[in-house]
């Protein structure tokens, strides 16, 4: 009854009722009742609050959202149970397709955020903020702490993908990346087939999303998936062709730069594409294409993190270190770019131990020269 009351103004019905009325006071009372009566780990009450996150009344939306994402809560619903409830309560009046979401976009987004919080709280002690895709070995913790229903995980990936392809939300794209990493870790053929079948969708996100952060995570994702596919030559050739063409759209070229850096970092050192990618990315950063510097630094930093540079790249790396030093000390560069430049220098110091003293001196001098706390913290890492 409470669920029906809350959803009557949120999810449109195909049946026309001329006597339909709006009862915001009743819905607000229902939300308050759910908040105060049911425990925070109760699936049904959390589902009702998630539905209320897209209510037409701003006070109701705010009340529901605050209660869901309060930092005081230590108990959250069990991930699999909540996911099952969400998937089984899909409004049957709406068609399920890539262009029509199964929930109101705001509710859909909050469901994704809340499900992820349940997953993390269930997998680790307390809130975990470290991106899982940077530490793939930690996925074992999730696999062992949660009894995965592989069919449910398949549905979860599909649930995320359907939303991301329509809305291009940054955090949801990041959560999709994590879910696919876990999907590969589960080594389930159905999940792998789902990922492979949607390769063109991941390509679309990487090359055509107009949202910078979404495109960046989509590029990481696309590169990771390509690294798992043996017949990836055509896709890599496309990335090389796009980033070599100065007439390509900015979004396509930037996405290709990041994706190429990541895919090359996953390849074996004997693979000819790795050398091609390294040479091409270094050539572009030496050309000082200011609008692409951020993407180039990310891509080269990933190559350095995976120890892809060797003695043959010695002269290029020395020149690159000087370029990064200038960018860190230039007042016209953004903190966003400077942070990535600092991170890349840190990775390079591991690749080239004989340059580590020089890099430490550059970073130490930066601590003295700048008063920006964000850069100090980044150098400390």
mmCIF file of C-alpha atoms in Angstrom:
data_model
loop_
_atom_site.group_PDB
_atom_site.id
_atom_site.type_symbol
_atom_site.label_atom_id
_atom_site.label_comp_id
_atom_site.label_asym_id
_atom_site.label_seq_id
_atom_site.Cartn_x
_atom_site.Cartn_y
_atom_site.Cartn_z
ATOM 1 C CA UNK A 1 0.000 0.000 0.000
ATOM 2 C CA UNK A 2 2.809 2.407 0.903
ATOM 3 C CA UNK A 3 4.681 1.509 -2.260
ATOM 4 C CA UNK A 4 1.597 2.161 -4.407
ATOM 5 C CA UNK A 5 0.999 5.505 -2.707
ATOM 6 C CA UNK A 6 4.556 6.672 -3.367
ATOM 7 C CA UNK A 7 4.748 5.489 -6.949
ATOM 8 C CA UNK A 8 1.409 6.788 -8.202
ATOM 9 C CA UNK A 9 2.969 10.150 -9.207
ATOM 10 C CA UNK A 10 6.437 8.849 -10.014
ATOM 11 C CA UNK A 11 5.896 6.143 -12.625
ATOM 12 C CA UNK A 12 3.304 7.036 -15.279
ATOM 13 C CA UNK A 13 0.592 4.506 -15.962
ATOM 14 C CA UNK A 14 -0.876 3.655 -19.336
ATOM 15 C CA UNK A 15 -4.345 3.641 -17.810
ATOM 16 C CA UNK A 16 -5.986 7.063 -17.815
ATOM 17 C CA UNK A 17 -7.770 8.051 -14.625
ATOM 18 C CA UNK A 18 -9.508 11.419 -14.845
ATOM 19 C CA UNK A 19 -10.124 11.468 -11.096
ATOM 20 C CA UNK A 20 -6.481 10.946 -10.216
ATOM 21 C CA UNK A 21 -5.324 13.356 -7.520
ATOM 22 C CA UNK A 22 -1.957 14.429 -6.175
ATOM 23 C CA UNK A 23 -1.436 13.776 -2.461
ATOM 24 C CA UNK A 24 2.060 15.086 -1.597
ATOM 25 C CA UNK A 25 1.265 15.331 2.136
ATOM 26 C CA UNK A 26 0.287 11.668 2.194
ATOM 27 C CA UNK A 27 3.445 10.643 0.370
ATOM 28 C CA UNK A 28 5.604 12.727 2.677
ATOM 29 C CA UNK A 29 3.934 11.123 5.705
ATOM 30 C CA UNK A 30 4.538 7.698 4.160
ATOM 31 C CA UNK A 31 8.241 8.477 3.660
ATOM 32 C CA UNK A 32 8.555 9.681 7.267
ATOM 33 C CA UNK A 33 6.790 6.541 8.459
ATOM 34 C CA UNK A 34 9.164 4.294 6.527
ATOM 35 C CA UNK A 35 12.181 6.201 7.851
ATOM 36 C CA UNK A 36 11.146 5.988 11.493
ATOM 37 C CA UNK A 37 9.587 2.530 11.699
ATOM 38 C CA UNK A 38 11.752 0.224 9.592
ATOM 39 C CA UNK A 39 15.456 -0.532 10.172
ATOM 40 C CA UNK A 40 17.991 0.767 7.664
ATOM 41 C CA UNK A 41 18.768 -2.759 6.430
ATOM 42 C CA UNK A 42 15.157 -3.500 5.450
ATOM 43 C CA UNK A 43 14.980 -4.002 1.670
ATOM 44 C CA UNK A 44 11.348 -3.074 1.089
ATOM 45 C CA UNK A 45 11.516 0.202 3.007
ATOM 46 C CA UNK A 46 14.747 1.160 1.205
ATOM 47 C CA UNK A 47 13.067 0.392 -2.119
ATOM 48 C CA UNK A 48 10.185 2.726 -1.221
ATOM 49 C CA UNK A 49 12.644 5.505 -0.375
ATOM 50 C CA UNK A 50 14.453 4.948 -3.678
ATOM 51 C CA UNK A 51 11.163 5.333 -5.543
ATOM 52 C CA UNK A 52 10.529 8.550 -3.605
ATOM 53 C CA UNK A 53 13.851 9.975 -4.828
ATOM 54 C CA UNK A 54 12.120 10.929 -8.083
ATOM 55 C CA UNK A 55 8.920 12.290 -6.554
ATOM 56 C CA UNK A 56 7.646 15.481 -8.205
ATOM 57 C CA UNK A 57 7.730 17.215 -4.804
ATOM 58 C CA UNK A 58 11.222 18.509 -3.973
ATOM 59 C CA UNK A 59 10.775 18.162 -0.189
ATOM 60 C CA UNK A 60 9.892 14.472 -0.556
ATOM 61 C CA UNK A 61 12.847 13.838 -2.875
ATOM 62 C CA UNK A 62 15.247 15.530 -0.469
ATOM 63 C CA UNK A 63 13.837 13.717 2.583
ATOM 64 C CA UNK A 64 14.157 10.290 0.963
ATOM 65 C CA UNK A 65 17.645 10.908 -0.389
ATOM 66 C CA UNK A 66 18.997 12.235 2.918
ATOM 67 C CA UNK A 67 17.747 9.188 4.768
ATOM 68 C CA UNK A 68 19.214 6.735 2.245
ATOM 69 C CA UNK A 69 22.679 8.230 2.108
ATOM 70 C CA UNK A 70 23.194 9.327 5.700
ATOM 71 C CA UNK A 71 26.680 8.590 7.007
ATOM 72 C CA UNK A 72 25.262 7.545 10.377
ATOM 73 C CA UNK A 73 23.930 4.274 8.969
ATOM 74 C CA UNK A 74 26.106 1.247 9.550
ATOM 75 C CA UNK A 75 23.573 -1.371 8.457
ATOM 76 C CA UNK A 76 22.608 -1.711 4.821
ATOM 77 C CA UNK A 77 20.368 -4.202 3.015
ATOM 78 C CA UNK A 78 21.955 -7.349 1.674
ATOM 79 C CA UNK A 79 23.104 -6.578 -1.869
ATOM 80 C CA UNK A 80 21.593 -9.591 -3.643
ATOM 81 C CA UNK A 81 18.246 -9.224 -1.877
ATOM 82 C CA UNK A 82 17.880 -5.556 -2.760
ATOM 83 C CA UNK A 83 18.944 -6.121 -6.363
ATOM 84 C CA UNK A 84 16.390 -8.924 -6.708
ATOM 85 C CA UNK A 85 13.653 -6.682 -5.273
ATOM 86 C CA UNK A 86 14.541 -3.872 -7.691
ATOM 87 C CA UNK A 87 14.554 -6.166 -10.720
ATOM 88 C CA UNK A 88 11.301 -7.926 -9.806
ATOM 89 C CA UNK A 89 9.419 -4.677 -9.176
ATOM 90 C CA UNK A 90 10.021 -3.182 -12.598
ATOM 91 C CA UNK A 91 6.998 -1.233 -13.754
ATOM 92 C CA UNK A 92 5.441 -3.420 -16.425
ATOM 93 C CA UNK A 93 3.828 -0.411 -18.161
ATOM 94 C CA UNK A 94 7.208 0.674 -19.527
ATOM 95 C CA UNK A 95 9.053 -1.197 -22.239
ATOM 96 C CA UNK A 96 12.551 -2.384 -21.391
ATOM 97 C CA UNK A 97 14.898 -1.089 -24.070
ATOM 98 C CA UNK A 98 18.049 0.955 -24.482
ATOM 99 C CA UNK A 99 16.024 4.136 -25.037
ATOM 100 C CA UNK A 100 13.362 3.624 -22.354
ATOM 101 C CA UNK A 101 14.531 3.211 -18.772
ATOM 102 C CA UNK A 102 12.701 0.782 -16.520
ATOM 103 C CA UNK A 103 12.596 3.382 -13.723
ATOM 104 C CA UNK A 104 12.469 7.147 -13.591
ATOM 105 C CA UNK A 105 16.055 8.359 -14.373
ATOM 106 C CA UNK A 106 16.519 9.948 -10.945
ATOM 107 C CA UNK A 107 15.293 6.828 -9.134
ATOM 108 C CA UNK A 108 17.379 4.635 -11.445
ATOM 109 C CA UNK A 109 20.511 6.652 -10.633
ATOM 110 C CA UNK A 110 19.894 6.543 -6.881
ATOM 111 C CA UNK A 111 19.305 2.784 -7.088
ATOM 112 C CA UNK A 112 22.709 2.352 -8.725
ATOM 113 C CA UNK A 113 24.441 4.523 -6.116
ATOM 114 C CA UNK A 114 22.704 2.795 -3.219
ATOM 115 C CA UNK A 115 23.319 -0.717 -4.550
ATOM 116 C CA UNK A 116 27.010 0.103 -4.860
ATOM 117 C CA UNK A 117 27.102 1.351 -1.288
ATOM 118 C CA UNK A 118 25.456 -1.895 -0.131
ATOM 119 C CA UNK A 119 28.023 -3.894 -2.104
ATOM 120 C CA UNK A 120 31.001 -2.023 -0.643
ATOM 121 C CA UNK A 121 29.675 -2.081 2.930
ATOM 122 C CA UNK A 122 29.056 -5.789 2.638
ATOM 123 C CA UNK A 123 32.474 -6.489 1.144
ATOM 124 C CA UNK A 124 34.729 -4.323 3.293
ATOM 125 C CA UNK A 125 34.736 -2.954 6.807
ATOM 126 C CA UNK A 126 33.374 0.570 6.565
ATOM 127 C CA UNK A 127 33.207 2.770 3.490
ATOM 128 C CA UNK A 128 35.849 1.977 0.888
ATOM 129 C CA UNK A 129 36.832 4.743 -1.506
ATOM 130 C CA UNK A 130 39.775 3.161 -3.320
ATOM 131 C CA UNK A 131 38.776 2.456 -6.947
ATOM 132 C CA UNK A 132 38.562 -1.307 -7.280
ATOM 133 C CA UNK A 133 39.782 -1.314 -10.863
ATOM 134 C CA UNK A 134 43.180 -0.021 -9.710
ATOM 135 C CA UNK A 135 43.611 -3.015 -7.436
ATOM 136 C CA UNK A 136 42.184 -5.961 -9.291
ATOM 137 C CA UNK A 137 43.487 -8.465 -6.757
ATOM 138 C CA UNK A 138 41.099 -6.990 -4.171
ATOM 139 C CA UNK A 139 38.180 -8.334 -6.178
ATOM 140 C CA UNK A 140 38.880 -11.635 -4.428
ATOM 141 C CA UNK A 141 37.609 -10.008 -1.233
ATOM 142 C CA UNK A 142 34.279 -9.213 -2.838
ATOM 143 C CA UNK A 143 33.970 -12.659 -4.369
ATOM 144 C CA UNK A 144 34.621 -14.398 -1.062
ATOM 145 C CA UNK A 145 32.602 -12.037 1.152
ATOM 146 C CA UNK A 146 29.469 -12.193 -1.014
ATOM 147 C CA UNK A 147 27.834 -15.379 -2.197
ATOM 148 C CA UNK A 148 27.403 -14.386 -5.809
ATOM 149 C CA UNK A 149 24.400 -15.505 -7.759
ATOM 150 C CA UNK A 150 25.980 -15.332 -11.202
ATOM 151 C CA UNK A 151 22.646 -14.804 -12.871
ATOM 152 C CA UNK A 152 22.034 -11.882 -10.534
ATOM 153 C CA UNK A 153 25.446 -10.416 -11.373
ATOM 154 C CA UNK A 154 24.617 -10.776 -15.055
ATOM 155 C CA UNK A 155 21.395 -8.842 -14.396
ATOM 156 C CA UNK A 156 23.316 -6.219 -12.396
ATOM 157 C CA UNK A 157 25.714 -5.568 -15.291
ATOM 158 C CA UNK A 158 22.755 -5.300 -17.677
ATOM 159 C CA UNK A 159 20.982 -2.978 -15.215
ATOM 160 C CA UNK A 160 24.001 -0.656 -15.116
ATOM 161 C CA UNK A 161 24.612 -0.812 -18.849
ATOM 162 C CA UNK A 162 21.033 0.079 -19.792
ATOM 163 C CA UNK A 163 21.237 3.218 -17.656
ATOM 164 C CA UNK A 164 24.725 4.332 -18.696
ATOM 165 C CA UNK A 165 23.980 4.080 -22.413
ATOM 166 C CA UNK A 166 21.063 6.480 -22.026
ATOM 167 C CA UNK A 167 22.250 8.901 -19.316
ATOM 168 C CA UNK A 168 26.099 8.789 -19.580
ATOM 169 C CA UNK A 169 26.439 9.308 -15.825
ATOM 170 C CA UNK A 170 30.059 9.353 -14.634
ATOM 171 C CA UNK A 171 29.730 7.408 -11.360
ATOM 172 C CA UNK A 172 27.458 4.820 -12.934
ATOM 173 C CA UNK A 173 30.040 4.273 -15.680
ATOM 174 C CA UNK A 174 32.688 3.756 -13.006
ATOM 175 C CA UNK A 175 30.430 1.242 -11.193
ATOM 176 C CA UNK A 176 29.844 -0.531 -14.513
ATOM 177 C CA UNK A 177 33.621 -0.838 -14.900
ATOM 178 C CA UNK A 178 33.904 -2.406 -11.442
ATOM 179 C CA UNK A 179 31.046 -4.812 -12.139
ATOM 180 C CA UNK A 180 32.678 -5.966 -15.388
ATOM 181 C CA UNK A 181 36.005 -6.531 -13.637
ATOM 182 C CA UNK A 182 34.214 -8.742 -11.135
ATOM 183 C CA UNK A 183 32.307 -10.387 -13.990
ATOM 184 C CA UNK A 184 35.563 -11.426 -15.655
ATOM 185 C CA UNK A 185 36.867 -12.595 -12.289
ATOM 186 C CA UNK A 186 33.830 -14.861 -11.877
ATOM 187 C CA UNK A 187 34.763 -16.450 -15.221
ATOM 188 C CA UNK A 188 31.144 -17.068 -16.141
ATOM 189 C CA UNK A 189 30.580 -17.686 -19.857
ATOM 190 C CA UNK A 190 27.173 -15.979 -19.868
ATOM 191 C CA UNK A 191 28.632 -12.805 -18.362
ATOM 192 C CA UNK A 192 31.592 -12.847 -20.755
ATOM 193 C CA UNK A 193 29.189 -13.232 -23.684
ATOM 194 C CA UNK A 194 27.131 -10.278 -22.440
ATOM 195 C CA UNK A 195 30.245 -8.103 -22.300
ATOM 196 C CA UNK A 196 31.510 -9.207 -25.719
ATOM 197 C CA UNK A 197 28.091 -8.730 -27.317
ATOM 198 C CA UNK A 198 27.974 -5.130 -26.121
ATOM 199 C CA UNK A 199 31.467 -4.211 -27.327
ATOM 200 C CA UNK A 200 30.027 -1.682 -29.798
ATOM 201 C CA UNK A 201 28.160 0.002 -26.936
ATOM 202 C CA UNK A 202 31.369 0.372 -24.925
ATOM 203 C CA UNK A 203 33.061 1.790 -28.034
ATOM 204 C CA UNK A 204 30.208 4.281 -28.384
ATOM 205 C CA UNK A 205 30.680 5.456 -24.797
ATOM 206 C CA UNK A 206 34.442 5.767 -25.226
ATOM 207 C CA UNK A 207 34.401 7.743 -28.470
ATOM 208 C CA UNK A 208 31.167 9.710 -28.442
ATOM 209 C CA UNK A 209 30.203 10.630 -24.883
ATOM 210 C CA UNK A 210 30.246 14.421 -24.464
ATOM 211 C CA UNK A 211 30.824 14.181 -20.702
ATOM 212 C CA UNK A 212 34.541 14.301 -19.922
ATOM 213 C CA UNK A 213 34.614 12.084 -16.812
ATOM 214 C CA UNK A 214 32.209 9.556 -18.320
ATOM 215 C CA UNK A 215 34.335 9.352 -21.460
ATOM 216 C CA UNK A 216 37.461 8.826 -19.363
ATOM 217 C CA UNK A 217 36.014 5.872 -17.408
ATOM 218 C CA UNK A 218 34.452 4.505 -20.603
ATOM 219 C CA UNK A 219 37.902 4.600 -22.223
ATOM 220 C CA UNK A 220 39.374 2.618 -19.325
ATOM 221 C CA UNK A 221 36.517 0.151 -19.661
ATOM 222 C CA UNK A 222 36.756 -0.219 -23.436
ATOM 223 C CA UNK A 223 40.517 -0.794 -23.249
ATOM 224 C CA UNK A 224 40.159 -3.417 -20.516
ATOM 225 C CA UNK A 225 37.546 -5.344 -22.491
ATOM 226 C CA UNK A 226 39.654 -5.195 -25.667
ATOM 227 C CA UNK A 227 42.591 -6.620 -23.708
ATOM 228 C CA UNK A 228 40.453 -9.690 -22.925
ATOM 229 C CA UNK A 229 39.546 -10.279 -26.583
ATOM 230 C CA UNK A 230 42.061 -12.025 -28.816
ATOM 231 C CA UNK A 231 40.772 -10.543 -32.083
ATOM 232 C CA UNK A 232 41.315 -6.921 -31.026
ATOM 233 C CA UNK A 233 43.573 -5.780 -33.887
ATOM 234 C CA UNK A 234 40.794 -4.055 -35.859
ATOM 235 C CA UNK A 235 39.640 -2.096 -32.809
ATOM 236 C CA UNK A 236 43.199 -1.007 -31.943
ATOM 237 C CA UNK A 237 43.815 0.033 -35.549
ATOM 238 C CA UNK A 238 40.704 2.202 -35.343
ATOM 239 C CA UNK A 239 42.003 3.932 -32.198
ATOM 240 C CA UNK A 240 45.369 4.601 -33.879
ATOM 241 C CA UNK A 241 43.640 5.960 -36.982
ATOM 242 C CA UNK A 242 41.403 8.298 -34.973
ATOM 243 C CA UNK A 243 44.099 9.805 -32.765
ATOM 244 C CA UNK A 244 46.440 10.230 -35.754
ATOM 245 C CA UNK A 245 43.811 12.297 -37.577
ATOM 246 C CA UNK A 246 43.855 15.932 -36.461
ATOM 247 C CA UNK A 247 40.469 16.505 -38.114
ATOM 248 C CA UNK A 248 38.622 14.092 -35.828
ATOM 249 C CA UNK A 249 36.187 15.404 -33.218
ATOM 250 C CA UNK A 250 37.762 16.254 -29.864
ATOM 251 C CA UNK A 251 35.722 13.617 -27.971
ATOM 252 C CA UNK A 252 36.739 10.833 -30.331
ATOM 253 C CA UNK A 253 40.396 11.749 -30.325
ATOM 254 C CA UNK A 254 40.650 12.159 -26.558
ATOM 255 C CA UNK A 255 38.811 8.881 -25.930
ATOM 256 C CA UNK A 256 41.138 7.117 -28.375
ATOM 257 C CA UNK A 257 44.249 8.509 -26.650
ATOM 258 C CA UNK A 258 43.229 7.199 -23.221
ATOM 259 C CA UNK A 259 41.953 3.876 -24.564
ATOM 260 C CA UNK A 260 45.132 3.273 -26.599
ATOM 261 C CA UNK A 261 47.354 3.998 -23.594
ATOM 262 C CA UNK A 262 45.442 1.533 -21.445
ATOM 263 C CA UNK A 263 45.114 -1.235 -24.031
ATOM 264 C CA UNK A 264 48.853 -1.022 -24.799
ATOM 265 C CA UNK A 265 49.659 -1.223 -21.084
ATOM 266 C CA UNK A 266 47.835 -4.575 -20.895
ATOM 267 C CA UNK A 267 49.628 -6.059 -23.922
ATOM 268 C CA UNK A 268 52.780 -8.156 -23.727
ATOM 269 C CA UNK A 269 56.046 -6.328 -24.352
ATOM 270 C CA UNK A 270 56.574 -8.448 -27.449
ATOM 271 C CA UNK A 271 53.354 -7.169 -29.007
ATOM 272 C CA UNK A 272 54.090 -4.702 -31.827
ATOM 273 C CA UNK A 273 51.074 -2.590 -30.895
ATOM 274 C CA UNK A 274 52.666 -1.676 -27.566
ATOM 275 C CA UNK A 275 55.686 -0.065 -29.235
ATOM 276 C CA UNK A 276 53.428 1.642 -31.775
ATOM 277 C CA UNK A 277 51.233 3.034 -29.008
ATOM 278 C CA UNK A 278 54.160 4.277 -26.913
ATOM 279 C CA UNK A 279 55.831 6.003 -29.858
ATOM 280 C CA UNK A 280 52.603 7.621 -31.021
ATOM 281 C CA UNK A 281 51.597 8.935 -27.592
ATOM 282 C CA UNK A 282 55.087 10.337 -26.896
ATOM 283 C CA UNK A 283 55.116 11.991 -30.326
ATOM 284 C CA UNK A 284 51.782 13.694 -29.606
ATOM 285 C CA UNK A 285 52.803 15.021 -26.201
ATOM 286 C CA UNK A 286 56.022 16.427 -27.682
ATOM 287 C CA UNK A 287 53.882 18.315 -30.212
ATOM 288 C CA UNK A 288 52.307 20.143 -27.227
ATOM 289 C CA UNK A 289 48.678 19.724 -28.269
ATOM 290 C CA UNK A 290 47.353 21.648 -25.276
ATOM 291 C CA UNK A 291 43.747 20.424 -25.513
ATOM 292 C CA UNK A 292 44.906 16.785 -25.379
ATOM 293 C CA UNK A 293 47.661 17.092 -22.758
ATOM 294 C CA UNK A 294 45.466 15.812 -19.936
ATOM 295 C CA UNK A 295 44.515 12.645 -21.838
ATOM 296 C CA UNK A 296 48.093 12.098 -23.027
ATOM 297 C CA UNK A 297 49.490 12.367 -19.503
ATOM 298 C CA UNK A 298 46.917 9.852 -18.250
ATOM 299 C CA UNK A 299 47.741 7.406 -21.073
ATOM 300 C CA UNK A 300 51.524 7.714 -20.639
ATOM 301 C CA UNK A 301 51.160 7.462 -16.863
ATOM 302 C CA UNK A 302 49.331 4.160 -17.246
ATOM 303 C CA UNK A 303 52.100 2.831 -19.496
ATOM 304 C CA UNK A 304 54.637 3.849 -16.870
ATOM 305 C CA UNK A 305 52.576 2.304 -14.063
ATOM 306 C CA UNK A 306 52.571 -1.018 -15.911
ATOM 307 C CA UNK A 307 56.351 -0.724 -16.484
ATOM 308 C CA UNK A 308 56.024 -0.652 -20.279
ATOM 309 C CA UNK A 309 58.951 1.679 -20.954
ATOM 310 C CA UNK A 310 62.459 0.298 -21.335
ATOM 311 C CA UNK A 311 65.994 1.450 -22.080
ATOM 312 C CA UNK A 312 65.116 2.170 -25.711
ATOM 313 C CA UNK A 313 62.846 5.005 -24.551
ATOM 314 C CA UNK A 314 65.551 6.667 -22.400
ATOM 315 C CA UNK A 315 65.919 9.910 -24.376
ATOM 316 C CA UNK A 316 62.165 10.341 -24.844
ATOM 317 C CA UNK A 317 61.563 9.831 -21.126
ATOM 318 C CA UNK A 318 64.198 12.423 -20.189
ATOM 319 C CA UNK A 319 62.449 14.908 -22.458
ATOM 320 C CA UNK A 320 59.059 13.911 -21.030
ATOM 321 C CA UNK A 321 60.238 14.500 -17.447
ATOM 322 C CA UNK A 322 61.268 18.050 -18.374
ATOM 323 C CA UNK A 323 57.888 18.672 -20.016
ATOM 324 C CA UNK A 324 56.027 17.435 -16.945
ATOM 325 C CA UNK A 325 58.220 19.553 -14.672
ATOM 326 C CA UNK A 326 57.325 22.674 -16.645
ATOM 327 C CA UNK A 327 53.626 21.859 -16.573
ATOM 328 C CA UNK A 328 53.632 21.359 -12.804
ATOM 329 C CA UNK A 329 55.311 24.732 -12.246
ATOM 330 C CA UNK A 330 53.302 26.720 -14.818
ATOM 331 C CA UNK A 331 50.574 28.834 -13.228
ATOM 332 C CA UNK A 332 48.420 28.625 -16.368
ATOM 333 C CA UNK A 333 47.893 24.874 -16.096
ATOM 334 C CA UNK A 334 44.918 23.501 -14.166
ATOM 335 C CA UNK A 335 45.334 21.618 -10.886
ATOM 336 C CA UNK A 336 43.596 18.683 -12.569
ATOM 337 C CA UNK A 337 46.386 18.393 -15.129
ATOM 338 C CA UNK A 338 49.134 19.059 -12.559
ATOM 339 C CA UNK A 339 47.859 16.230 -10.348
ATOM 340 C CA UNK A 340 48.067 13.761 -13.240
ATOM 341 C CA UNK A 341 51.528 15.063 -14.173
ATOM 342 C CA UNK A 342 52.716 14.481 -10.581
ATOM 343 C CA UNK A 343 51.216 10.997 -10.607
ATOM 344 C CA UNK A 344 52.924 10.176 -13.920
ATOM 345 C CA UNK A 345 56.285 11.350 -12.585
ATOM 346 C CA UNK A 346 55.815 8.995 -9.652
ATOM 347 C CA UNK A 347 55.191 6.077 -12.006
ATOM 348 C CA UNK A 348 58.212 7.027 -14.136
ATOM 349 C CA UNK A 349 60.458 7.013 -11.072
ATOM 350 C CA UNK A 350 59.626 3.307 -10.717
ATOM 351 C CA UNK A 351 60.266 2.547 -14.408
ATOM 352 C CA UNK A 352 63.569 4.426 -14.394
ATOM 353 C CA UNK A 353 65.295 4.030 -11.059
ATOM 354 C CA UNK A 354 68.269 6.056 -12.285
ATOM 355 C CA UNK A 355 65.897 9.031 -12.729
ATOM 356 C CA UNK A 356 64.160 8.651 -9.389
ATOM 357 C CA UNK A 357 66.490 11.132 -7.627
ATOM 358 C CA UNK A 358 65.793 13.789 -10.268
ATOM 359 C CA UNK A 359 62.037 13.212 -10.029
ATOM 360 C CA UNK A 360 62.115 13.404 -6.222
ATOM 361 C CA UNK A 361 63.952 16.734 -6.474
ATOM 362 C CA UNK A 362 61.310 18.053 -8.901
ATOM 363 C CA UNK A 363 58.477 17.022 -6.596
ATOM 364 C CA UNK A 364 60.240 18.321 -3.482
ATOM 365 C CA UNK A 365 60.807 21.711 -5.118
ATOM 366 C CA UNK A 366 57.139 21.766 -6.122
ATOM 367 C CA UNK A 367 56.216 21.414 -2.449
ATOM 368 C CA UNK A 368 58.234 24.553 -1.742
ATOM 369 C CA UNK A 369 56.995 26.555 -4.731
ATOM 370 C CA UNK A 370 53.251 25.908 -4.474
ATOM 371 C CA UNK A 371 50.798 26.624 -1.683
ATOM 372 C CA UNK A 372 48.051 24.403 -3.089
ATOM 373 C CA UNK A 373 47.185 21.682 -0.603
ATOM 374 C CA UNK A 374 45.722 19.391 -3.298
ATOM 375 C CA UNK A 375 49.101 19.205 -5.042
ATOM 376 C CA UNK A 376 50.895 18.613 -1.734
ATOM 377 C CA UNK A 377 48.612 15.655 -1.001
ATOM 378 C CA UNK A 378 49.123 14.288 -4.497
ATOM 379 C CA UNK A 379 52.891 14.493 -4.165
ATOM 380 C CA UNK A 380 52.672 12.717 -0.803
ATOM 381 C CA UNK A 381 50.955 9.749 -2.449
#
